[in-house]
Amino acid sequence: MREIQVNVAKDFSRFPAGRYRNDGPYSGEAFRDLMVNHLKNEQETLTIELDGALGYGSSFLEEAFGGLVRLGYQTADLLRRITLRSADDLLIREIRSYIQRAAS
Amino acid sequence: MGRKGDLRRWKSRRISSKRLRKSLKRLRAGRHTMKPVILSQFGESGLDTVYLPQVVSLADRNLHYQLTKTMQELRMAFVADNEEVRLDFSRTEILHAEGMLLFYAELTRLIDAFPTKKLSCKPSKKAKVEEVLQHLGVYRLLGHNSLVVPTSSDAVNWKVARAVIVDGEKAGKLIEETAQLSGTAHSKLYRSVSEAITNVSNHSHLAKREDGLDLEPTKEWWMFSREEKNSLYVAVCDLGIGIPRSLPRRHPTEVWLDAIYRMFGDRRTTDGRMIKAALRLRRTRTEEDYRGVGFSDITNVLHQVEGSLLTVYSNRGKLRYWNPTLIPAIRVRSFKNSILGTILVWSFPFRDDQNA
């Protein structure tokens, strides 16, 4: 397995916002598609560094991570292949809850 | 005149003092006669003059009425046949953040929609108002070459952002400039503001604005921040359909449930109550089960600073929400006129020793 590191602030935007692409360029849907590019390769795992961005709205997070489940990815597979890194534990728990809720 | 005459005079005086007490009571309750002091003049020699009120604010019933009436007159002036619109600030003495934001949003939208309209203005007599209007670029928009150089903190602390998409960078940079908030509070406030503008993008353009202008609905939003030594105000505005109109479209089941909830009380569905229903709404039961989580983000930042307050104006309604940690306090009210849009204002008070 090859580990790919994605730093949201450096590789995407310090100001992520919005749910859909037509909301704005740094929306949850745009970030979801960035993750999908890496997840297509079964041999890759993703480590996402969340710190450094100014903040995350729930619409952004839900579409980015819950949206992966709606695209057909299995919850267990996502939780195994995506590692979330942040000093804020609540943020990580919130993202996991969006993945789990989208599957239910 | 004898004793009977004295008694009559005393009784009439008693009546007049009773009337006076009643009038005072009505004044204090904000139920005094709601008429702007000067009505705008239309149609004089190719010029329409719109007088801005003495206090540009939505804070109480009378001020709300005056400002919404003035905005209505401003819209009428832009669609009238006369080639020039003049804005008269000569009476204006006080500008409140939410009132100024509504005026600024309405004015810039009208200028974009009617670019050929000739504009002019009569400046304010108050130096501070002059500085704010100059600093925000209102004078420039109106073609007035003012020599005022804004220097007072009352003026230069106003910051403005405007976009037609969910532009996190514009909103985020404004938030990062506020020195009194810590990194965590910046992050929470950014979360609140980005959700607010995402809501604008997803809901505000669902139907045409009922302002009689027949313009296409947009996703445009405006943002003000104003930082003082002991306070911070951040406000976001859109001129969309407003929460009371968008809620029944997005959450018809919840609106019905809310009506049933109030079945044994007062059943009138006012705009204020519709905003409260939106606040209560945590999740939607429509086919898109994952949407509608945003309003809790909008209130979460209040946990960061003791005594902070969220005020939501939407169409005819107003909601104030504070003290979320202990017993959340919510007050709603409704006004006669609609602002035809939504304004969210986060107010953070700071003691000298308190930074969030």
CSV table of C-alpha atoms in Angstrom, one decimal:
chain,number,residue,atom,x,y,z
A,1,MET,CA,0.0,0.0,0.0
A,2,ARG,CA,1.3,3.5,-0.9
A,3,GLU,CA,0.5,6.4,1.4
A,4,ILE,CA,-0.6,9.6,-0.3
A,5,GLN,CA,-0.6,12.7,1.9
A,6,VAL,CA,-3.0,15.5,1.3
A,7,ASN,CA,-2.7,18.8,3.2
A,8,VAL,CA,-6.0,20.6,2.9
A,9,ALA,CA,-4.5,24.1,3.4
A,10,LYS,CA,-1.6,23.6,1.0
A,11,ASP,CA,-3.0,21.2,-1.6
A,12,PHE,CA,-6.6,22.5,-1.7
A,13,SER,CA,-7.4,25.8,0.1
A,14,ARG,CA,-6.9,27.6,3.4
A,15,PHE,CA,-10.6,28.6,3.1
A,16,PRO,CA,-12.7,25.6,2.2
A,17,ALA,CA,-16.4,26.5,1.9
A,18,GLY,CA,-19.6,25.4,0.3
A,19,ARG,CA,-21.2,22.1,-0.6
A,20,TYR,CA,-21.4,21.8,-4.3
A,21,ARG,CA,-19.0,22.9,-7.1
A,22,ASN,CA,-21.4,25.6,-8.2
A,23,ASP,CA,-21.2,27.1,-4.7
A,24,GLY,CA,-17.6,27.9,-5.2
A,25,PRO,CA,-14.2,26.5,-6.3
A,26,TYR,CA,-13.2,25.1,-2.9
A,27,SER,CA,-16.4,23.2,-2.1
A,28,GLY,CA,-16.9,19.9,-0.4
A,29,GLU,CA,-17.7,18.3,-3.8
A,30,ALA,CA,-14.4,19.6,-5.3
A,31,PHE,CA,-12.5,18.1,-2.3
A,32,ARG,CA,-14.4,14.8,-2.6
A,33,ASP,CA,-13.3,14.6,-6.2
A,34,LEU,CA,-9.7,15.2,-5.2
A,35,MET,CA,-9.9,12.3,-2.8
A,36,VAL,CA,-11.7,10.1,-5.4
A,37,ASN,CA,-8.7,10.6,-7.8
A,38,HIS,CA,-6.5,8.9,-5.2
A,39,LEU,CA,-9.0,6.3,-4.0
A,40,LYS,CA,-9.4,5.0,-7.5
A,41,ASN,CA,-6.1,3.2,-7.1
A,42,GLU,CA,-6.8,0.3,-4.7
A,43,GLN,CA,-3.1,0.3,-3.7
A,44,GLU,CA,-3.2,3.8,-2.2
A,45,THR,CA,-4.2,5.1,1.2
A,46,LEU,CA,-4.9,8.7,2.0
A,47,THR,CA,-3.6,10.7,5.0
A,48,ILE,CA,-5.5,14.0,5.2
A,49,GLU,CA,-3.9,16.8,7.3
A,50,LEU,CA,-6.8,19.0,8.3
A,51,ASP,CA,-5.0,21.6,10.4
A,52,GLY,CA,-3.9,24.8,8.7
A,53,ALA,CA,-7.3,25.7,7.0
A,54,LEU,CA,-9.2,28.4,8.8
A,55,GLY,CA,-12.2,26.1,9.5
A,56,TYR,CA,-14.7,23.7,8.0
A,57,GLY,CA,-18.4,24.2,7.7
A,58,SER,CA,-20.6,21.1,8.1
A,59,SER,CA,-21.9,21.4,4.5
A,60,PHE,CA,-18.3,21.2,3.2
A,61,LEU,CA,-17.4,18.2,5.4
A,62,GLU,CA,-20.7,16.3,4.8
A,63,GLU,CA,-20.4,16.6,1.1
A,64,ALA,CA,-16.7,15.8,1.0
A,65,PHE,CA,-16.8,12.7,3.2
A,66,GLY,CA,-20.5,11.7,3.3
A,67,GLY,CA,-20.5,12.2,-0.5
A,68,LEU,CA,-17.9,9.4,-0.9
A,69,VAL,CA,-20.4,7.0,0.6
A,70,ARG,CA,-23.1,8.2,-1.8
A,71,LEU,CA,-20.6,7.6,-4.7
A,72,GLY,CA,-20.6,4.0,-3.7
A,73,TYR,CA,-17.5,3.6,-1.4
A,74,GLN,CA,-18.0,1.3,1.5
A,75,THR,CA,-17.9,2.8,5.0
A,76,ALA,CA,-15.4,0.2,6.3
A,77,ASP,CA,-13.2,0.7,3.3
A,78,LEU,CA,-13.1,4.5,3.7
A,79,LEU,CA,-12.4,4.3,7.4
A,80,ARG,CA,-9.5,1.9,6.7
A,81,ARG,CA,-8.0,3.8,3.8
A,82,ILE,CA,-8.4,7.4,5.0
A,83,THR,CA,-6.4,8.6,8.0
A,84,LEU,CA,-7.5,11.9,9.3
A,85,ARG,CA,-5.0,14.1,11.2
A,86,SER,CA,-5.9,17.1,13.3
A,87,ALA,CA,-5.3,18.5,16.8
A,88,ASP,CA,-9.0,18.8,17.0
A,89,ASP,CA,-10.4,15.4,18.0
A,90,LEU,CA,-14.0,16.7,17.7
A,91,LEU,CA,-13.4,17.5,14.0
A,92,ILE,CA,-12.2,14.0,13.3
A,93,ARG,CA,-15.2,12.5,15.1
A,94,GLU,CA,-17.5,14.7,13.2
A,95,ILE,CA,-16.1,13.6,9.8
A,96,ARG,CA,-16.4,9.9,10.8
A,97,SER,CA,-20.0,10.5,11.9
A,98,TYR,CA,-20.8,12.0,8.4
A,99,ILE,CA,-19.3,8.9,6.8
A,100,GLN,CA,-21.3,6.6,9.0
A,101,ARG,CA,-24.6,8.6,8.8
A,102,ALA,CA,-24.4,8.7,5.0
A,103,ALA,CA,-24.2,4.9,5.0
A,104,SER,CA,-27.3,4.4,7.3
B,1,MET,CA,-65.3,79.9,38.2
B,2,GLY,CA,-66.4,77.9,41.2
B,3,ARG,CA,-65.6,74.5,42.5
B,4,LYS,CA,-67.4,72.7,39.6
B,5,GLY,CA,-65.2,74.5,37.1
B,6,ASP,CA,-62.0,73.6,39.0
B,7,LEU,CA,-63.1,70.0,39.1
B,8,ARG,CA,-63.7,70.0,35.3
B,9,ARG,CA,-60.2,71.5,34.7
B,10,TRP,CA,-58.6,69.0,37.1
B,11,LYS,CA,-60.5,66.1,35.3
B,12,SER,CA,-59.4,67.3,31.9
B,13,ARG,CA,-55.8,67.6,33.1
B,14,ARG,CA,-56.1,64.1,34.6
B,15,ILE,CA,-57.3,62.9,31.2
B,16,SER,CA,-54.5,64.6,29.4
B,17,SER,CA,-51.9,63.3,31.8
B,18,LYS,CA,-53.4,59.8,31.3
B,19,ARG,CA,-53.1,60.3,27.5
B,20,LEU,CA,-49.6,61.4,28.0
B,21,ARG,CA,-48.8,58.3,30.1
B,22,LYS,CA,-50.4,56.2,27.4
B,23,SER,CA,-48.4,57.9,24.7
B,24,LEU,CA,-45.2,57.4,26.7
B,25,LYS,CA,-46.0,53.8,27.2
B,26,ARG,CA,-46.6,53.4,23.5
B,27,LEU,CA,-43.3,55.2,22.7
B,28,ARG,CA,-41.4,53.0,25.1
B,29,ALA,CA,-42.9,49.9,23.5
B,30,GLY,CA,-42.0,51.2,20.1
B,31,ARG,CA,-45.7,51.4,19.0
B,32,HIS,CA,-45.6,55.1,18.2
B,33,THR,CA,-46.9,56.4,14.9
B,34,MET,CA,-44.7,54.9,12.2
B,35,LYS,CA,-44.0,57.6,9.7
B,36,PRO,CA,-40.7,58.7,8.4
B,37,VAL,CA,-40.2,62.3,9.1
B,38,ILE,CA,-39.4,63.2,5.5
B,39,LEU,CA,-40.9,61.3,2.6
B,40,SER,CA,-38.8,61.0,-0.6
B,41,GLN,CA,-39.6,63.3,-3.5
B,42,PHE,CA,-40.2,61.9,-6.9
B,43,GLY,CA,-40.4,63.4,-10.3
B,44,GLU,CA,-39.0,66.9,-9.8
B,45,SER,CA,-37.1,68.1,-12.8
B,46,GLY,CA,-35.7,64.7,-13.8
B,47,LEU,CA,-34.5,64.0,-10.3
B,48,ASP,CA,-35.7,61.6,-7.6
B,49,THR,CA,-34.5,62.3,-4.1
B,50,VAL,CA,-34.4,59.6,-1.5
B,51,TYR,CA,-33.8,60.7,2.1
B,52,LEU,CA,-31.9,58.4,4.4
B,53,PRO,CA,-33.3,58.3,7.9
B,54,GLN,CA,-31.6,59.9,10.9
B,55,VAL,CA,-30.7,56.4,12.3
B,56,VAL,CA,-29.9,53.8,9.7
B,57,SER,CA,-30.9,50.7,11.7
B,58,LEU,CA,-33.3,47.8,12.1
B,59,ALA,CA,-33.0,47.8,15.9
B,60,ASP,CA,-36.6,48.7,16.9
B,61,ARG,CA,-40.0,48.8,15.2
B,62,ASN,CA,-39.9,52.4,14.2
B,63,LEU,CA,-36.3,52.3,12.9
B,64,HIS,CA,-37.1,49.1,11.0
B,65,TYR,CA,-40.2,50.7,9.4
B,66,GLN,CA,-38.2,53.8,8.4
B,67,LEU,CA,-35.3,51.9,6.8
B,68,THR,CA,-37.5,49.4,5.0
B,69,LYS,CA,-39.7,52.2,3.7
B,70,THR,CA,-36.6,54.1,2.5
B,71,MET,CA,-35.3,51.0,0.7
B,72,GLN,CA,-38.7,50.7,-1.0
B,73,GLU,CA,-38.4,54.3,-2.1
B,74,LEU,CA,-34.8,53.7,-3.3
B,75,ARG,CA,-36.0,50.8,-5.5
B,76,MET,CA,-38.9,53.0,-6.8
B,77,ALA,CA,-36.4,55.8,-7.6
B,78,PHE,CA,-34.2,53.4,-9.7
B,79,VAL,CA,-37.1,52.1,-11.8
B,80,ALA,CA,-38.8,55.6,-12.2
B,81,ASP,CA,-38.5,57.5,-15.5
B,82,ASN,CA,-36.3,60.2,-14.1
B,83,GLU,CA,-32.7,60.0,-15.2
B,84,GLU,CA,-31.1,60.8,-11.8
B,85,VAL,CA,-31.4,59.5,-8.3
B,86,ARG,CA,-30.1,61.6,-5.4
B,87,LEU,CA,-29.5,60.1,-2.0
B,88,ASP,CA,-29.8,62.7,0.8
B,89,PHE,CA,-27.8,61.9,3.9
B,90,SER,CA,-28.1,65.3,5.4
B,91,ARG,CA,-30.3,64.1,8.2
B,92,THR,CA,-28.3,60.9,8.9
B,93,GLU,CA,-26.5,60.9,12.2
B,94,ILE,CA,-26.1,57.2,13.3
B,95,LEU,CA,-25.3,54.1,11.3
B,96,HIS,CA,-25.9,50.6,12.8
B,97,ALA,CA,-24.1,47.6,11.3
B,98,GLU,CA,-27.2,45.7,10.2
B,99,GLY,CA,-29.0,48.8,8.9
B,100,MET,CA,-25.9,49.9,7.0
B,101,LEU,CA,-25.4,46.4,5.5
B,102,LEU,CA,-29.0,46.3,4.2
B,103,PHE,CA,-28.6,49.7,2.7
B,104,TYR,CA,-25.2,48.9,1.1
B,105,ALA,CA,-26.5,45.6,-0.3
B,106,GLU,CA,-29.6,47.2,-1.7
B,107,LEU,CA,-27.7,50.1,-3.3
B,108,THR,CA,-25.0,48.0,-4.9
B,109,ARG,CA,-27.5,45.6,-6.3
B,110,LEU,CA,-29.6,48.4,-7.8
B,111,ILE,CA,-26.4,50.1,-9.3
B,112,ASP,CA,-25.5,46.7,-10.9
B,113,ALA,CA,-29.0,46.2,-12.2
B,114,PHE,CA,-29.5,49.8,-13.5
B,115,PRO,CA,-26.0,50.9,-14.6
B,116,THR,CA,-27.2,53.8,-16.8
B,117,LYS,CA,-28.9,55.6,-13.9
B,118,LYS,CA,-27.2,58.8,-12.9
B,119,LEU,CA,-26.4,59.1,-9.2
B,120,SER,CA,-25.7,61.9,-6.9
B,121,CYS,CA,-25.9,62.6,-3.1
B,122,LYS,CA,-26.2,65.2,-0.5
B,123,PRO,CA,-23.6,64.4,2.1
B,124,SER,CA,-24.2,64.0,5.8
B,125,LYS,CA,-23.5,66.8,8.3
B,126,LYS,CA,-22.0,64.4,10.8
B,127,ALA,CA,-18.3,63.9,10.4
B,128,LYS,CA,-18.4,60.3,11.6
B,129,VAL,CA,-21.1,59.4,9.1
B,130,GLU,CA,-19.1,61.1,6.4
B,131,GLU,CA,-16.1,59.1,7.2
B,132,VAL,CA,-18.0,55.8,7.2
B,133,LEU,CA,-19.6,56.5,3.9
B,134,GLN,CA,-16.3,57.5,2.4
B,135,HIS,CA,-14.5,54.5,3.9
B,136,LEU,CA,-17.1,52.0,2.6
B,137,GLY,CA,-17.0,53.6,-0.9
B,138,VAL,CA,-20.6,54.7,-0.8
B,139,TYR,CA,-19.7,58.3,-1.9
B,140,ARG,CA,-17.6,56.9,-4.7
B,141,LEU,CA,-20.6,54.7,-5.9
B,142,LEU,CA,-22.7,57.8,-5.9
B,143,GLY,CA,-20.2,59.8,-7.9
B,144,HIS,CA,-19.5,62.2,-5.0
B,145,ASN,CA,-15.9,63.3,-4.7
B,146,SER,CA,-15.5,63.8,-1.0
B,147,LEU,CA,-12.3,65.1,0.4
B,148,VAL,CA,-12.9,63.4,3.8
B,149,VAL,CA,-10.1,61.1,4.9
B,150,PRO,CA,-11.4,58.5,7.2
B,151,THR,CA,-9.2,58.3,10.3
B,152,SER,CA,-11.5,57.7,13.3
B,153,SER,CA,-11.8,54.1,14.6
B,154,ASP,CA,-15.6,54.4,14.2
B,155,ALA,CA,-15.0,54.5,10.4
B,156,VAL,CA,-11.9,52.6,9.6
B,157,ASN,CA,-13.0,49.6,11.7
B,158,TRP,CA,-15.8,48.8,9.2
B,159,LYS,CA,-14.7,46.2,6.7
B,160,VAL,CA,-16.7,44.9,3.8
B,161,ALA,CA,-16.7,41.8,1.5
B,162,ARG,CA,-19.1,40.9,-1.3
B,163,ALA,CA,-19.3,37.9,-3.7
B,164,VAL,CA,-21.7,35.9,-5.8
B,165,ILE,CA,-20.2,32.5,-5.0
B,166,VAL,CA,-19.3,30.8,-1.7
B,167,ASP,CA,-15.9,32.6,-1.6
B,168,GLY,CA,-14.4,31.4,1.6
B,169,GLU,CA,-11.2,33.5,1.1
B,170,LYS,CA,-13.1,36.8,1.1
B,171,ALA,CA,-15.0,35.9,4.2
B,172,GLY,CA,-12.1,34.2,5.9
B,173,LYS,CA,-9.6,37.1,5.4
B,174,LEU,CA,-12.1,39.5,7.0
B,175,ILE,CA,-12.4,37.2,10.0
B,176,GLU,CA,-8.7,36.7,10.3
B,177,GLU,CA,-8.2,40.4,10.6
B,178,THR,CA,-10.2,40.5,13.8
B,179,ALA,CA,-7.5,40.7,16.5
B,180,GLN,CA,-9.7,40.0,19.5
B,181,LEU,CA,-10.5,36.4,18.6
B,182,SER,CA,-8.3,33.5,19.2
B,183,GLY,CA,-7.5,30.8,16.5
B,184,THR,CA,-10.2,28.6,17.8
B,185,ALA,CA,-12.8,31.4,17.8
B,186,HIS,CA,-11.6,32.4,14.3
B,187,SER,CA,-12.2,28.9,13.1
B,188,LYS,CA,-15.7,28.7,14.7
B,189,LEU,CA,-16.7,32.1,13.3
B,190,TYR,CA,-15.4,31.1,9.9
B,191,ARG,CA,-17.5,27.9,10.2
B,192,SER,CA,-20.6,30.0,11.0
B,193,VAL,CA,-20.1,32.5,8.2
B,194,SER,CA,-19.2,29.9,5.6
B,195,GLU,CA,-22.4,28.0,6.4
B,196,ALA,CA,-24.4,31.2,6.2
B,197,ILE,CA,-23.1,32.0,2.7
B,198,THR,CA,-23.5,28.3,1.7
B,199,ASN,CA,-27.2,28.7,2.8
B,200,VAL,CA,-27.4,31.8,0.6
B,201,SER,CA,-26.0,29.8,-2.4
B,202,ASN,CA,-28.4,26.9,-1.8
B,203,HIS,CA,-31.6,28.7,-0.8
B,204,SER,CA,-31.8,32.4,-1.5
B,205,HIS,CA,-32.3,32.2,-5.2
B,206,LEU,CA,-35.1,29.6,-5.2
B,207,ALA,CA,-37.7,32.2,-6.4
B,208,LYS,CA,-37.7,35.9,-7.4
B,209,ARG,CA,-37.5,38.5,-4.7
B,210,GLU,CA,-40.9,40.2,-4.1
B,211,ASP,CA,-39.6,43.7,-4.7
B,212,GLY,CA,-41.4,44.4,-7.9
B,213,LEU,CA,-38.2,44.8,-9.9
B,214,ASP,CA,-38.5,41.6,-11.8
B,215,LEU,CA,-34.7,40.9,-11.6
B,216,GLU,CA,-33.3,37.4,-11.8
B,217,PRO,CA,-32.5,36.0,-8.3
B,218,THR,CA,-28.8,35.8,-7.5
B,219,LYS,CA,-26.6,34.1,-5.0
B,220,GLU,CA,-24.9,37.3,-4.0
B,221,TRP,CA,-24.0,38.0,-0.4
B,222,TRP,CA,-22.5,40.9,1.5
B,223,MET,CA,-20.5,40.9,4.7
B,224,PHE,CA,-19.6,43.6,7.2
B,225,SER,CA,-17.3,43.3,10.2
B,226,ARG,CA,-16.8,46.1,12.7
B,227,GLU,CA,-14.2,45.6,15.5
B,228,GLU,CA,-14.1,48.0,18.5
B,229,LYS,CA,-12.1,47.9,21.6
B,230,ASN,CA,-14.8,46.1,23.5
B,231,SER,CA,-16.9,44.5,20.8
B,232,LEU,CA,-17.0,42.8,17.5
B,233,TYR,CA,-19.9,42.7,15.0
B,234,VAL,CA,-19.9,40.4,12.0
B,235,ALA,CA,-22.9,40.5,9.7
B,236,VAL,CA,-23.8,38.6,6.5
B,237,CYS,CA,-26.7,39.7,4.2
B,238,ASP,CA,-28.4,38.3,1.2
B,239,LEU,CA,-31.3,39.8,-0.8
B,240,GLY,CA,-32.9,36.5,-1.6
B,241,ILE,CA,-36.3,35.0,-0.7
B,242,GLY,CA,-35.6,34.9,3.0
B,243,ILE,CA,-36.0,32.1,5.5
B,244,PRO,CA,-39.8,32.4,5.9
B,245,ARG,CA,-40.3,31.7,2.2
B,246,SER,CA,-37.5,29.2,1.7
B,247,LEU,CA,-38.3,27.0,4.7
B,248,PRO,CA,-41.7,25.7,3.5
B,249,ARG,CA,-40.1,24.9,0.1
B,250,ARG,CA,-37.2,23.0,1.6
B,251,HIS,CA,-38.8,21.4,4.6
B,252,PRO,CA,-42.6,21.2,4.1
B,253,THR,CA,-43.0,18.4,6.7
B,254,GLU,CA,-41.2,20.2,9.4
B,255,VAL,CA,-43.2,23.4,8.9
B,256,TRP,CA,-46.4,21.3,9.4
B,257,LEU,CA,-44.9,19.7,12.5
B,258,ASP,CA,-44.1,23.1,13.8
B,259,ALA,CA,-47.7,24.2,13.3
B,260,ILE,CA,-48.9,21.1,15.2
B,261,TYR,CA,-46.4,21.8,17.9
B,262,ARG,CA,-48.0,25.2,18.4
B,263,MET,CA,-51.6,23.9,18.1
B,264,PHE,CA,-52.6,24.6,21.6
B,265,GLY,CA,-51.0,28.0,21.7
B,266,ASP,CA,-51.0,30.9,19.3
B,267,ARG,CA,-51.3,29.3,15.8
B,268,ARG,CA,-50.3,32.3,13.7
B,269,THR,CA,-47.3,31.6,11.5
B,270,THR,CA,-45.3,34.8,11.6
B,271,ASP,CA,-42.0,35.4,9.9
B,272,GLY,CA,-40.3,35.5,13.4
B,273,ARG,CA,-41.7,32.1,14.2
B,274,MET,CA,-40.5,30.7,10.8
B,275,ILE,CA,-36.9,31.8,11.7
B,276,LYS,CA,-37.3,30.1,15.0
B,277,ALA,CA,-38.6,26.9,13.3
B,278,ALA,CA,-35.4,27.0,11.0
B,279,LEU,CA,-33.3,27.3,14.2
B,280,ARG,CA,-35.0,24.3,15.7
B,281,LEU,CA,-34.5,22.3,12.5
B,282,ARG,CA,-31.5,20.0,13.0
B,283,ARG,CA,-32.1,17.7,10.1
B,284,THR,CA,-34.4,17.3,7.1
B,285,ARG,CA,-36.7,14.4,6.5
B,286,THR,CA,-36.9,15.0,2.8
B,287,GLU,CA,-35.2,12.7,0.3
B,288,GLU,CA,-31.9,14.4,0.8
B,289,ASP,CA,-31.4,13.3,4.3
B,290,TYR,CA,-27.9,14.7,4.6
B,291,ARG,CA,-28.8,18.3,4.1
B,292,GLY,CA,-29.9,20.9,6.5
B,293,VAL,CA,-27.3,20.6,9.2
B,294,GLY,CA,-26.1,24.2,8.7
B,295,PHE,CA,-28.1,26.3,11.2
B,296,SER,CA,-26.4,24.7,14.3
B,297,ASP,CA,-23.0,25.7,12.8
B,298,ILE,CA,-24.4,29.3,12.7
B,299,THR,CA,-25.1,29.3,16.4
B,300,ASN,CA,-22.1,27.2,17.6
B,301,VAL,CA,-19.7,30.2,17.6
B,302,LEU,CA,-21.7,31.8,20.5
B,303,HIS,CA,-20.2,29.2,22.8
B,304,GLN,CA,-16.8,30.9,22.3
B,305,VAL,CA,-17.5,34.3,24.0
B,306,GLU,CA,-19.6,34.8,27.0
B,307,GLY,CA,-22.5,37.2,26.4
B,308,SER,CA,-22.4,36.9,22.6
B,309,LEU,CA,-25.6,37.2,20.6
B,310,LEU,CA,-26.9,36.1,17.2
B,311,THR,CA,-29.6,38.3,15.6
B,312,VAL,CA,-31.4,37.1,12.5
B,313,TYR,CA,-33.5,39.4,10.4
B,314,SER,CA,-35.4,37.6,7.6
B,315,ASN,CA,-38.2,39.2,5.7
B,316,ARG,CA,-40.6,40.6,8.4
B,317,GLY,CA,-39.1,38.5,11.2
B,318,LYS,CA,-36.4,38.9,13.7
B,319,LEU,CA,-34.9,36.4,16.1
B,320,ARG,CA,-32.4,37.0,18.9
B,321,TYR,CA,-30.5,34.0,20.3
B,322,TRP,CA,-28.1,34.1,23.2
B,323,ASN,CA,-26.8,32.2,26.2
B,324,PRO,CA,-26.5,28.8,24.4
B,325,THR,CA,-24.5,27.1,27.1
B,326,LEU,CA,-26.9,27.4,30.0
B,327,ILE,CA,-30.5,27.9,29.1
B,328,PRO,CA,-30.7,29.1,25.5
B,329,ALA,CA,-32.7,32.3,25.2
B,330,ILE,CA,-34.7,32.9,22.0
B,331,ARG,CA,-36.8,36.0,21.3
B,332,VAL,CA,-38.8,36.4,18.1
B,333,ARG,CA,-40.8,39.3,16.7
B,334,SER,CA,-42.3,40.4,13.5
B,335,PHE,CA,-42.5,43.7,11.8
B,336,LYS,CA,-44.8,45.5,9.4
B,337,ASN,CA,-42.4,45.7,6.4
B,338,SER,CA,-40.1,43.1,5.0
B,339,ILE,CA,-36.4,43.6,4.5
B,340,LEU,CA,-36.7,41.2,1.5
B,341,GLY,CA,-33.7,39.1,2.4
B,342,THR,CA,-31.8,37.8,5.4
B,343,ILE,CA,-29.2,39.4,7.7
B,344,LEU,CA,-27.3,37.5,10.3
B,345,VAL,CA,-25.5,39.5,12.9
B,346,TRP,CA,-23.0,37.9,15.4
B,347,SER,CA,-22.2,40.3,18.3
B,348,PHE,CA,-19.3,39.6,20.7
B,349,PRO,CA,-18.8,41.7,23.7
B,350,PHE,CA,-15.3,41.8,25.2
B,351,ARG,CA,-14.3,42.9,28.6
B,352,ASP,CA,-10.8,44.4,28.9
B,353,ASP,CA,-9.5,41.1,30.3
B,354,GLN,CA,-11.4,38.8,28.0
B,355,ASN,CA,-10.3,37.6,24.6
B,356,ALA,CA,-12.0,34.6,23.1
